[in-house]
XYZ file of C-alpha atoms in Angstrom:
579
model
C 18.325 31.589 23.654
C 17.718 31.881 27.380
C 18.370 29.332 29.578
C 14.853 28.617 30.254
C 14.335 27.997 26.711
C 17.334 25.576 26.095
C 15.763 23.240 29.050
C 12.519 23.412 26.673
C 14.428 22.515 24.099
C 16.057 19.565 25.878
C 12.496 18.716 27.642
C 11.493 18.241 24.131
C 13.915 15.550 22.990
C 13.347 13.829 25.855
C 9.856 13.566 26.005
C 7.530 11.978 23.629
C 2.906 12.058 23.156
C 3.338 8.669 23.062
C -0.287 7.089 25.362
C -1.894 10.495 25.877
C -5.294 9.928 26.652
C -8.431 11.590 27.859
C -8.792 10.175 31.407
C -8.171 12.940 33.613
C -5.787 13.122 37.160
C -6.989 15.043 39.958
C -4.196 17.018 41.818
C -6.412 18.530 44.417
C -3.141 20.071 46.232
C -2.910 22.156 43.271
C -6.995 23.845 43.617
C -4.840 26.965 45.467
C -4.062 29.848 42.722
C -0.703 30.346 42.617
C 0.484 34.033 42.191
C 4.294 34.023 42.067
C 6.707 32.721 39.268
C 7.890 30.869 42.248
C 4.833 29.013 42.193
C 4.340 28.862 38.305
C 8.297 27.399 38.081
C 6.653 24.653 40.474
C 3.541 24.121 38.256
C 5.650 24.174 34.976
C 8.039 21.588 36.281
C 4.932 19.213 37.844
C 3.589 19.345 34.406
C 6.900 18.122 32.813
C 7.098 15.552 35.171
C 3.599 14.841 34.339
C 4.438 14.594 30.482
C 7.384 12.018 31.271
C 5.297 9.676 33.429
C 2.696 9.723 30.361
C 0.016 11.605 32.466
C -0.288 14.211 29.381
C -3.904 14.742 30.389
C -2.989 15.802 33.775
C 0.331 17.659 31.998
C -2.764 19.873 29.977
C -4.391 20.771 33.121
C -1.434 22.039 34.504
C 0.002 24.112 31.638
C -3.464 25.525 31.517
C -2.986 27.102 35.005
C 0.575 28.092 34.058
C -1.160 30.008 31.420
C -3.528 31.300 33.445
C -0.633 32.715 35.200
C 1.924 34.004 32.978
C 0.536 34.891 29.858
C 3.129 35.733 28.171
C 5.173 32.383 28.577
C 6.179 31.241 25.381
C 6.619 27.497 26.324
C 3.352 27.061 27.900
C 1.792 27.254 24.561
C 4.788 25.693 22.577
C 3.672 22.679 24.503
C -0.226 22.852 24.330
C -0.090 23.351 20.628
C 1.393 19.693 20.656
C -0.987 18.312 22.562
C -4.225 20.053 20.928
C -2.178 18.667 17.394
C -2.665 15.247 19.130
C -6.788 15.804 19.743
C -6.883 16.634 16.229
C -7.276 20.553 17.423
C -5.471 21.458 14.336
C -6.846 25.520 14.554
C -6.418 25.461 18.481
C -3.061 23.862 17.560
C -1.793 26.216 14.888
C -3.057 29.212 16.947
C -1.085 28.162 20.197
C 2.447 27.766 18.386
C 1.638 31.202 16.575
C 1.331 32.464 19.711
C 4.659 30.708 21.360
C 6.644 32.304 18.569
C 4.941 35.823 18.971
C 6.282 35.970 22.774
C 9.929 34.657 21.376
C 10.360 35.438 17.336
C 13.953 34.344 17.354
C 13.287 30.697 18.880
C 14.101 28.207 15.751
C 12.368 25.346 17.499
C 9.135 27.775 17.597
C 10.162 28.775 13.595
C 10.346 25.530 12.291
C 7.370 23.901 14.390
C 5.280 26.926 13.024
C 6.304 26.518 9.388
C 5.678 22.770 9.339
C 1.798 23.906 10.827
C 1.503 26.310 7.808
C 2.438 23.382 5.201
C 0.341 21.138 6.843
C -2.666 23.231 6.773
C -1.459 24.583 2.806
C -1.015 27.749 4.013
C 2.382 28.411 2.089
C 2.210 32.128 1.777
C 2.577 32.346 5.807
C 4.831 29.086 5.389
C 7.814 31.136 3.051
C 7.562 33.507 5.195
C 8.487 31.956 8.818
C 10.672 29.709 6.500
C 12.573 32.996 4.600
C 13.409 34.561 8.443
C 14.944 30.792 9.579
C 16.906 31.124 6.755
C 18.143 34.716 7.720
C 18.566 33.312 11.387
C 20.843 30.589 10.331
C 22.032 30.646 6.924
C 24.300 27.163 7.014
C 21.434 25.640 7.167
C 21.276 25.249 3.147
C 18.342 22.706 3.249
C 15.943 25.659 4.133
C 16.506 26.848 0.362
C 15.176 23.478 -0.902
C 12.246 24.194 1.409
C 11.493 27.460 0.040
C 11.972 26.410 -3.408
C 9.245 24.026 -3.249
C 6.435 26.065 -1.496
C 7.231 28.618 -3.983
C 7.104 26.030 -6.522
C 3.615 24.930 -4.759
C 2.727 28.739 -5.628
C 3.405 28.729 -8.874
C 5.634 31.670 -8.076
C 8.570 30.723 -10.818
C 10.576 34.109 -10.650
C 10.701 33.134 -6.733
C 11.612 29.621 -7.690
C 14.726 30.127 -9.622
C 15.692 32.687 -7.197
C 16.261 30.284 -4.799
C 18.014 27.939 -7.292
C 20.165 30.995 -7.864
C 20.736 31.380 -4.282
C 21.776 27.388 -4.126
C 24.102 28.016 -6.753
C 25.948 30.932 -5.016
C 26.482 28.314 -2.133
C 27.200 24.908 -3.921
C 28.503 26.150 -7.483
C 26.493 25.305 -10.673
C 25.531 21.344 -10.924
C 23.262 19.948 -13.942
C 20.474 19.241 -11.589
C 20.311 22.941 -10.492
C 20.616 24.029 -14.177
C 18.393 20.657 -15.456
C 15.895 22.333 -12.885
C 16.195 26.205 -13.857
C 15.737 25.331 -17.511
C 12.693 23.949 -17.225
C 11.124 26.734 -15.269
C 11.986 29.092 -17.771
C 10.749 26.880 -20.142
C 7.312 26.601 -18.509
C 7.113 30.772 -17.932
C 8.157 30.582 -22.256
C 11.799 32.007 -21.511
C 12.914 29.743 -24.266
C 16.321 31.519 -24.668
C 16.780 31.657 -21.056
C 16.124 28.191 -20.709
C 19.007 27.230 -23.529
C 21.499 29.545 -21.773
C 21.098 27.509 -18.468
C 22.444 24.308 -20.604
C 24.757 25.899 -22.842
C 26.433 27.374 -19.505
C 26.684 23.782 -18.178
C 28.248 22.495 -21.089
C 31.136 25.366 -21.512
C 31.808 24.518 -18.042
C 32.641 21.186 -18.870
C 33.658 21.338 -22.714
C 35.322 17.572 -22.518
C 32.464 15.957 -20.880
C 30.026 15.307 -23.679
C 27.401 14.204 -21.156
C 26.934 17.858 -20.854
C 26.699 18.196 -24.603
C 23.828 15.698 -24.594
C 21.643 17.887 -22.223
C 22.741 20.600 -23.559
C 21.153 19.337 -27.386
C 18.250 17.974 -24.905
C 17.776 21.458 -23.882
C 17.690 22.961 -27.856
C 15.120 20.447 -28.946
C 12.861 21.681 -25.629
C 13.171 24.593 -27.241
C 12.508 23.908 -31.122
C 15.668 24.843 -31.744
C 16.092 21.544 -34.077
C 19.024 22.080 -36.471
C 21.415 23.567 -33.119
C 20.635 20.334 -31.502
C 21.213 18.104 -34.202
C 24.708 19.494 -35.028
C 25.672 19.126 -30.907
C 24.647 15.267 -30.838
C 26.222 14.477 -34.498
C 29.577 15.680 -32.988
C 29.043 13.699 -29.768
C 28.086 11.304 -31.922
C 31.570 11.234 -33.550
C 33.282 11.232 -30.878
C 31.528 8.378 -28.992
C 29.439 6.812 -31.738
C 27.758 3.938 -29.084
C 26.477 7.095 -26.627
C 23.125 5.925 -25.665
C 22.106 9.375 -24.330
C 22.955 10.902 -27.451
C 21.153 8.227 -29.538
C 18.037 8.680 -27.414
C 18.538 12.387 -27.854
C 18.993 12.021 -31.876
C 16.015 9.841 -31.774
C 13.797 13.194 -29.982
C 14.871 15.059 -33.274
C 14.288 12.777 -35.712
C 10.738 12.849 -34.155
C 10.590 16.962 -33.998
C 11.265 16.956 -37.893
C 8.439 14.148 -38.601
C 11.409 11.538 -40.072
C 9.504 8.248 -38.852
C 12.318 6.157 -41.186
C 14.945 7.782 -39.021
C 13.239 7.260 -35.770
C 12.618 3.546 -36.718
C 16.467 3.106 -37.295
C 17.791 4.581 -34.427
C 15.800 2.967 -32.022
C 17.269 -0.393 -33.160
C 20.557 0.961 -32.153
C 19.462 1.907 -28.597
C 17.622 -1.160 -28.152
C 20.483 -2.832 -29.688
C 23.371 -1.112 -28.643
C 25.535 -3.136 -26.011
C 26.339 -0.189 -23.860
C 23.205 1.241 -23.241
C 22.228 1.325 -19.585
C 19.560 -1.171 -19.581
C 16.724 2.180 -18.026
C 17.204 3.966 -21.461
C 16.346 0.484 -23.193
C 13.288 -0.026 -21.197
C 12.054 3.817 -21.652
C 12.199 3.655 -25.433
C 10.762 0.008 -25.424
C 7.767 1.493 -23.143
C 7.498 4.988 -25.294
C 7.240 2.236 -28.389
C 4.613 0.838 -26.841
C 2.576 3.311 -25.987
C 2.743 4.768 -29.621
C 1.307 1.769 -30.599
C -1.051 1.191 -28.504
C -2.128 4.701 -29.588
C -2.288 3.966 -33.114
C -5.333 1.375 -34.033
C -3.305 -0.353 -36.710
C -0.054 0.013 -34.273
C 2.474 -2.941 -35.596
C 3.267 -5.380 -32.653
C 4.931 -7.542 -34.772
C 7.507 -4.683 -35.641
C 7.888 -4.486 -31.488
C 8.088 -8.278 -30.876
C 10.977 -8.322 -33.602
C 12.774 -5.845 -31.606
C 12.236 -7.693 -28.192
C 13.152 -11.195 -30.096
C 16.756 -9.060 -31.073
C 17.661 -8.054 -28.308
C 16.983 -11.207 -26.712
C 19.231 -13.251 -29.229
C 21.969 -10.529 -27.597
C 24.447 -11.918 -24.782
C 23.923 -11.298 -21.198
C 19.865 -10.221 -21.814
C 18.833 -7.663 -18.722
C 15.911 -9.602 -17.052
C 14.153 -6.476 -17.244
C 13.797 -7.106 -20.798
C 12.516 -10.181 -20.775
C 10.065 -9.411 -17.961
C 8.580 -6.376 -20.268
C 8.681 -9.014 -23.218
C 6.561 -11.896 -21.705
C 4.316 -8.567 -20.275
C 3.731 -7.095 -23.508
C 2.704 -10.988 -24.823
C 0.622 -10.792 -22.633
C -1.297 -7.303 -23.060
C -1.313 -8.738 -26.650
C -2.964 -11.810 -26.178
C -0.714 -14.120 -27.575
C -0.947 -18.026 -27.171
C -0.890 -19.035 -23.903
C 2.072 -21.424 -24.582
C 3.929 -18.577 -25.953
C 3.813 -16.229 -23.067
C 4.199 -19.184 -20.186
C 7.684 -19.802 -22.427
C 8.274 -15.578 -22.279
C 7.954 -15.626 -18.507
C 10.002 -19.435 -18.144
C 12.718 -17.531 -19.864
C 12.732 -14.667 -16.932
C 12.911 -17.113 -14.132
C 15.825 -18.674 -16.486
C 17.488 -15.146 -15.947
C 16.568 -14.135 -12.766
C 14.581 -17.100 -10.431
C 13.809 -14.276 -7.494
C 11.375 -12.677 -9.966
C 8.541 -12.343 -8.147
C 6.435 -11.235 -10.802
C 6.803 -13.039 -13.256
C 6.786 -16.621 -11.053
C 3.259 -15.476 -9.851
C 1.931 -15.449 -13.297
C 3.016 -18.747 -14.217
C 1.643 -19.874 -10.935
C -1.807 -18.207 -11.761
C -1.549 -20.001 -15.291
C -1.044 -23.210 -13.848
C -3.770 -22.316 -11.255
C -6.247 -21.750 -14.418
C -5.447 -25.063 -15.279
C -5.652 -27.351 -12.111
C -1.993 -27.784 -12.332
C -1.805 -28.507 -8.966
C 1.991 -30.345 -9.424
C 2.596 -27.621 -11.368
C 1.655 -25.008 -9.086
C 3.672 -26.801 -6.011
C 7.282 -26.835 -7.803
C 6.696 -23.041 -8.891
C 5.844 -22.159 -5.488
C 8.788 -24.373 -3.485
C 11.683 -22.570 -4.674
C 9.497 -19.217 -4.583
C 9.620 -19.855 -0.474
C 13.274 -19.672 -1.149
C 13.495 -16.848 -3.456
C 10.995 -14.732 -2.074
C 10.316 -16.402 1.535
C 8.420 -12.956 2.716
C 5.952 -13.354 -0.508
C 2.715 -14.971 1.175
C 1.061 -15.706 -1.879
C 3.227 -18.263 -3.133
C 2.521 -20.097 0.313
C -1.530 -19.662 -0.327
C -1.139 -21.064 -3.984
C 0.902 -24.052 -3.013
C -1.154 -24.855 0.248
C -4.147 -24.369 -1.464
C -2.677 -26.914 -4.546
C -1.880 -29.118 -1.854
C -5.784 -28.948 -0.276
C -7.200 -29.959 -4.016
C -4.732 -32.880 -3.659
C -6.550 -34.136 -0.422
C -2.823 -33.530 0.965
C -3.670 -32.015 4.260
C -0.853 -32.475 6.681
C 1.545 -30.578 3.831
C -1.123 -28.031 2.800
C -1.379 -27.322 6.637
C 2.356 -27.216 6.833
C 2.955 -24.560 3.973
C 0.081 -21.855 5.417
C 2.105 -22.724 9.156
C 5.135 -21.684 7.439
C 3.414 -18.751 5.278
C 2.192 -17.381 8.982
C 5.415 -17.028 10.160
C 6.381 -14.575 7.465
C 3.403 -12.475 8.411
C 4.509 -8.530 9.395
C 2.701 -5.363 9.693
C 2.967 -4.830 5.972
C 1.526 -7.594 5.077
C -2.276 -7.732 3.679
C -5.277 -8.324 5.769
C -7.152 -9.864 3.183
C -4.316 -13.001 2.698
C -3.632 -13.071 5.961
C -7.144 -13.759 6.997
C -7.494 -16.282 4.258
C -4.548 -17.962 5.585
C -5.930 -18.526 9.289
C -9.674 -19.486 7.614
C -7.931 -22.109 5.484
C -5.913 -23.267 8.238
C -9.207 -23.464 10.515
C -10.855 -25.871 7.878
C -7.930 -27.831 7.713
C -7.983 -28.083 11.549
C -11.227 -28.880 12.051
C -10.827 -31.772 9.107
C -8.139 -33.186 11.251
C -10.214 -32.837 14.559
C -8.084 -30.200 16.525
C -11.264 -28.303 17.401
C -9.522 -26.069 19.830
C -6.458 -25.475 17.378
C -9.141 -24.420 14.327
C -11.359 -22.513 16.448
C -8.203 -20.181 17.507
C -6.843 -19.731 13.773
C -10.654 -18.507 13.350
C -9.878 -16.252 15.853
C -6.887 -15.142 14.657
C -8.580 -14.467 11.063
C -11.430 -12.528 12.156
C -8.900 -10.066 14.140
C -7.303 -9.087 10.230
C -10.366 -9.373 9.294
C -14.224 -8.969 11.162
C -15.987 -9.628 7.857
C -14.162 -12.411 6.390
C -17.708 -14.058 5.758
C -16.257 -17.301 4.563
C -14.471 -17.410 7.882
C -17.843 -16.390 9.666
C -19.606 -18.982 8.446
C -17.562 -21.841 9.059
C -16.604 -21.157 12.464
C -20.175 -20.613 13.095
C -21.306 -23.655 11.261
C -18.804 -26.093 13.671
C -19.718 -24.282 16.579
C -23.112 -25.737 15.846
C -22.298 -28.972 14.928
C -20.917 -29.356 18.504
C -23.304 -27.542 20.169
C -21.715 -25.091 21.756
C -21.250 -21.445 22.238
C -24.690 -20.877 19.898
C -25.499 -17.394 20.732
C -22.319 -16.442 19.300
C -22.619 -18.628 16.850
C -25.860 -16.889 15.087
C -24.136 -13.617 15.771
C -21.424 -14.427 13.092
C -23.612 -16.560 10.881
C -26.154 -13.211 11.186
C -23.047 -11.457 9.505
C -22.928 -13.520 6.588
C -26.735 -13.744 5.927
C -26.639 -9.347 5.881
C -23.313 -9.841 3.636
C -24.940 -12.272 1.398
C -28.987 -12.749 1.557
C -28.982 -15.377 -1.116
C -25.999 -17.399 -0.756
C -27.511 -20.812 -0.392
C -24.576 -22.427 2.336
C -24.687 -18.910 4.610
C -28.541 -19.555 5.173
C -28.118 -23.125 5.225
C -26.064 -21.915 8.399
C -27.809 -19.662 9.894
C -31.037 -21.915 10.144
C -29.287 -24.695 11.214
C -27.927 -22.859 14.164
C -31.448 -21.530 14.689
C -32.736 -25.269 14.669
C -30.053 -26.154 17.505
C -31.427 -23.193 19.585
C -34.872 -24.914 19.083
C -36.256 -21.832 17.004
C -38.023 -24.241 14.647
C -40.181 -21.275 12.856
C -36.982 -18.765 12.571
C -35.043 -21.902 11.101
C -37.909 -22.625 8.546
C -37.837 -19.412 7.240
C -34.130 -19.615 6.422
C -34.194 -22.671 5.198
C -36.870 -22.531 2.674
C -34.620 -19.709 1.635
C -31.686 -21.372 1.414
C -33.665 -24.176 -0.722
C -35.101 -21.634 -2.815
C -31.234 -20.226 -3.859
C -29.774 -23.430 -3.681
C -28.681 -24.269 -7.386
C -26.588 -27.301 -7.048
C -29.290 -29.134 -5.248
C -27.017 -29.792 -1.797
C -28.101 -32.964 -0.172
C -26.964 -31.495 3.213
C -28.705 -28.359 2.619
C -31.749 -30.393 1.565
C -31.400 -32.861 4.782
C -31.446 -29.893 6.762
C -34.550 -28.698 5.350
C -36.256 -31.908 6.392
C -34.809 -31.767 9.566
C -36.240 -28.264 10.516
C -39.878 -29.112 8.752
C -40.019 -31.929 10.662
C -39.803 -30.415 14.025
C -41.676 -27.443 12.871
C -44.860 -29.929 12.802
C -44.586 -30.273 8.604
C -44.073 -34.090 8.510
C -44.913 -34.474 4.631
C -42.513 -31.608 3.913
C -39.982 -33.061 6.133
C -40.567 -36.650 4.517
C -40.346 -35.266 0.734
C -37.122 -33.391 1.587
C -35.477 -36.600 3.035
C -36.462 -38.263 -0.169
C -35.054 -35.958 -2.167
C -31.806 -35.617 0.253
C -31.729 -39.632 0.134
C -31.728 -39.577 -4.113
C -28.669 -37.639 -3.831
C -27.108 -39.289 -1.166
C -28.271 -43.155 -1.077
C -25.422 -44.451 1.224
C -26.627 -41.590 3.881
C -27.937 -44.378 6.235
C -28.768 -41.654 8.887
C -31.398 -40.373 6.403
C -32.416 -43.605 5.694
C -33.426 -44.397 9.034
C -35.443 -41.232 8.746
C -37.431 -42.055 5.630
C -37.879 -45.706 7.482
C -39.341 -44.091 10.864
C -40.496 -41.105 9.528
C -38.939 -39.083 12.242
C -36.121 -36.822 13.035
C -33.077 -38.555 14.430
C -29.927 -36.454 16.130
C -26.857 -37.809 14.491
């Protein structure tokens, strides 16, 4: 590498594309055309210096003039192919490294940049290719196999594939995932004796270790050959009578040759067998499942047995019960039953999310509100970064009419807030705490959670329509005001409350027609017959000139509402009054 090249290689470690933008900087001391490579040295370095300051625009211009004078310099387009990758120029982008490593074929940096553009764009032919010459540029660099593996696994090139595997055993020595890997290639090109050798291989390389026996058998039965593989796991079976592998193994022959009986009684060992890794247990409990659940007339209660047995067993994986209390579920047991199932997880593990949650949702089914607030307490504990358990137990507080602590557990749920965590809850969380604000008359405090919930979210329409609605009822900021309520209205045309809104803020900006309109509407899809709603109504016929409207609307409003003394006063003087 020359020595310009390993200063392009250092430029590019140091500097990043982080803030390019398309605002151009004029360097008018640079309008004169430079000839020399004098003067292109002095443009190439102003545009580095340009790239580190975060001028990249300015950094383009000038590597376009460099170009303009020297061709054939590799790193001029090394450098605009990152920048074009940036404008989403993917083509211009691809074309320009291409290019770079035309001028210099042996630069890695251009190699490897190249190859990546040719997976990105699926182009894997051209990929192995660039890939297959970095490997004969540098060949400790063993991870470039793995790369060429896959893309010629993406080609469905198999013969290609194993080659590769070959060449990673030349390097590393035979391992079972290389020969795991190679047997199940051949397998898929129909190589069935090819893809028993692999295994048998593995296994006469390690004649004491029966693991290799078992994948070895595994690799018969792929292959039909039944009775080979039977005869390999009964003698691992001898020797090690408890080996789950080779018991889940057995149980793939048993199901080869049709012998259901067989099947039945050797999944009670696995399931039941104390020194099976707990992943087996849950892959033959799932595979049980499923058959079921395939079969019309599948026998749950045969399943549920098997779950109750292994959880009469000491030391019960919580796994197991967690896929118990599911599988309850899916079968629509009582609802007593499965809340017990899912007690009995918390019992063995009291961080499980999961399984907390749908106790909590249970309880929530049943205005449990108590109920819902101890689940959810020692969930903050458990699983303190879980926001959900802070929205159930604020929320259980809020149907209490406990406001200081519901505020206090969405304050504390807001603090666990990260980039990973959802819009949707975390706008819910700052609309809840607005209400809850606003009911405690810190106007300012509300109005700034609304805020806050309407930057996760700009169509949280519950949001929009109370912050819009309060706005009103104070009489300020009204233009923006009907924007949001606007929202809602588009969102929802017949929700009842959003146009109860919207013509109410329409009535404070004295547009007494508009506001009729809306509210008749809002009548019209009211079902619950809201005395507010129906108030309102009278309010806006009144000062739209309909006084009998206005009165039979405060009548009806009053019926609903008899200790509204406001209204009454309205009925009495048959006028509007500002309250």
């Amino acid at each position: 590498m020359t020595a310009r090249n390993i200063l392009l290689s250092v430029v590019l470690g140091l500097f990043s594309l982080a803030g390019f933008s398309q605002t151009s900087v004029p360097y008018a001391a640079l309008d004169a055309q430079p000839s020399s490579q004098r003067d292109y040295d002095i443009l190439f370095h102003e545009a580095m210096l340009q790239r580190q300051k975060g001028h990249h625009d300015a950094a383009f211009d000038l590597l376009s003039r460099c170009r303009e004078l020297r061709p054939d310099a590799s790193e001029v387009y090394f450098f605009q192919a990152q920048y074009l990758g940036e404008m989403k120029q993917q083509d211009s982008a691809q074309w320009c490294i291409r290019r770079a490593y035309e001028l210099e074929p042996d630069n890695m940096t251009y190699m490897e940049t190249l190859s990546q553009a040719y997976v990105e764009s699926n182009n894997y032919s051209d990929a192995i290719e660039v890939v297959e010459k970095m490997y004969a540029t540098d060949k400790s660099r063993q991870e470039l196999l793995e790369i060429l593996y896959r893309l010629y696994l993406q080609q469905q090139d198999f013969d290609k594939a194993i080659e590769m595997l070959e060449r990673m055993e030349a390097i590393d020595g035979r391992s079972e995932r290389l020969s795991l890997t190679k047997s199940q290639l051949y397998l898929r090109m129909d190589q069935r004796d090819k893809a028993v050798s692999e295994v048998e291989a593995l296994a006469k390389e390690h004649p004491n270790d029966v693991g290799y026996q078992v994948v070895y058998a595994n690799g018969l039965l792929a292959a039909d050959r039944n009775d080979e593989a039977r005869d390999v796991l009964r003698r691992v079976l001898t020797e090690e009578p408890n080996n789950a592998r080779a018991q889940a193994a057995l149980r793939g022959y048993y199901q080869n040759v049709g012998d259901s009986l067989a099947v039945d009684s050797i999944t009670e060992r696995i399931l039941l067998n104390p020194t099976a890794p707990t992943d087996i247990k849950i892959y033959q409990l799932r595979e049980l499942i499923a058959e079921s659940e395939q079969n019309l007339d599948g026998d749950s209660t045969k399943i549920l047995r098997l779950f109750d047995n292994m959880m009469a067993q000491e030391d019960v994986d919580p796994d197991i019960a967690e896929l118990r209390a599911a599988y309850m579920d899916l079968k629509k047991m009582p609802r007593d039953t499965i809340a017990a199932a899912f007690r009995k997880v918390l019992e063995l593990a009291p961080d499980r999310a999961s399984s907390r949650l749908h106790l909590v949702q249970m309880a929530w089914d049943d205005d449990d509100n108590q109920r819902i607030i101890e689940l959810c307490q020692p969930a903050r504990e458990y699983n303190p970064e879980e926001m959900v358990f802070y929205y159930y137990q604020g929320m259980a507080y809020f149907r209490q009419d406990d406001v200081d602590n519901a505020l206090e557990t969405f304050r504390n749920g807001i603090n666990v807030i990260n980039e990973d965590s959802s819009p949707l809850i975390v706008s819910d969380f700052y609309a809840i705490m607005g209400d809850l604000l606003f009911q405690k008359h810190r106007e300012r405090e509300a109005f700034e959670a609304y805020d806050s919930c309407l930057q996760w979210k700009p169509d949280n329409v519950g949001c929009l329509n109370n912050y819009a609605y309060y706005l009103s009822l104070q009489g300020t900021r009204l233009d923006e005001a009907e924007q949001m309520s606007f929202k809602t209205i588009k969102a929802e045309p017949k929700n009842a409350t959003y146009l109860d809104t919207y013509a109410w803020i329409l009535f404070m900006q004295q547009r007494y027609e508009e506001a009729r309109i809306y509210i008749d509407q809002a009548i019209e899809n009211d079902s619950t017959g809201n005395s507010v709603v129906t108030e309102h109504a009278g309010d806006i016929h009144f000062m739209s000139g309909d006084m009998e409207g206005a009165l039979d609307l405060w009548q009806k409003a009053f019926t609903d509402d008899p200790t509204n003394k406001i209204l009454a006063r309205k009925i009495k003087r048959k006028k509007y009054i500002k309250q």
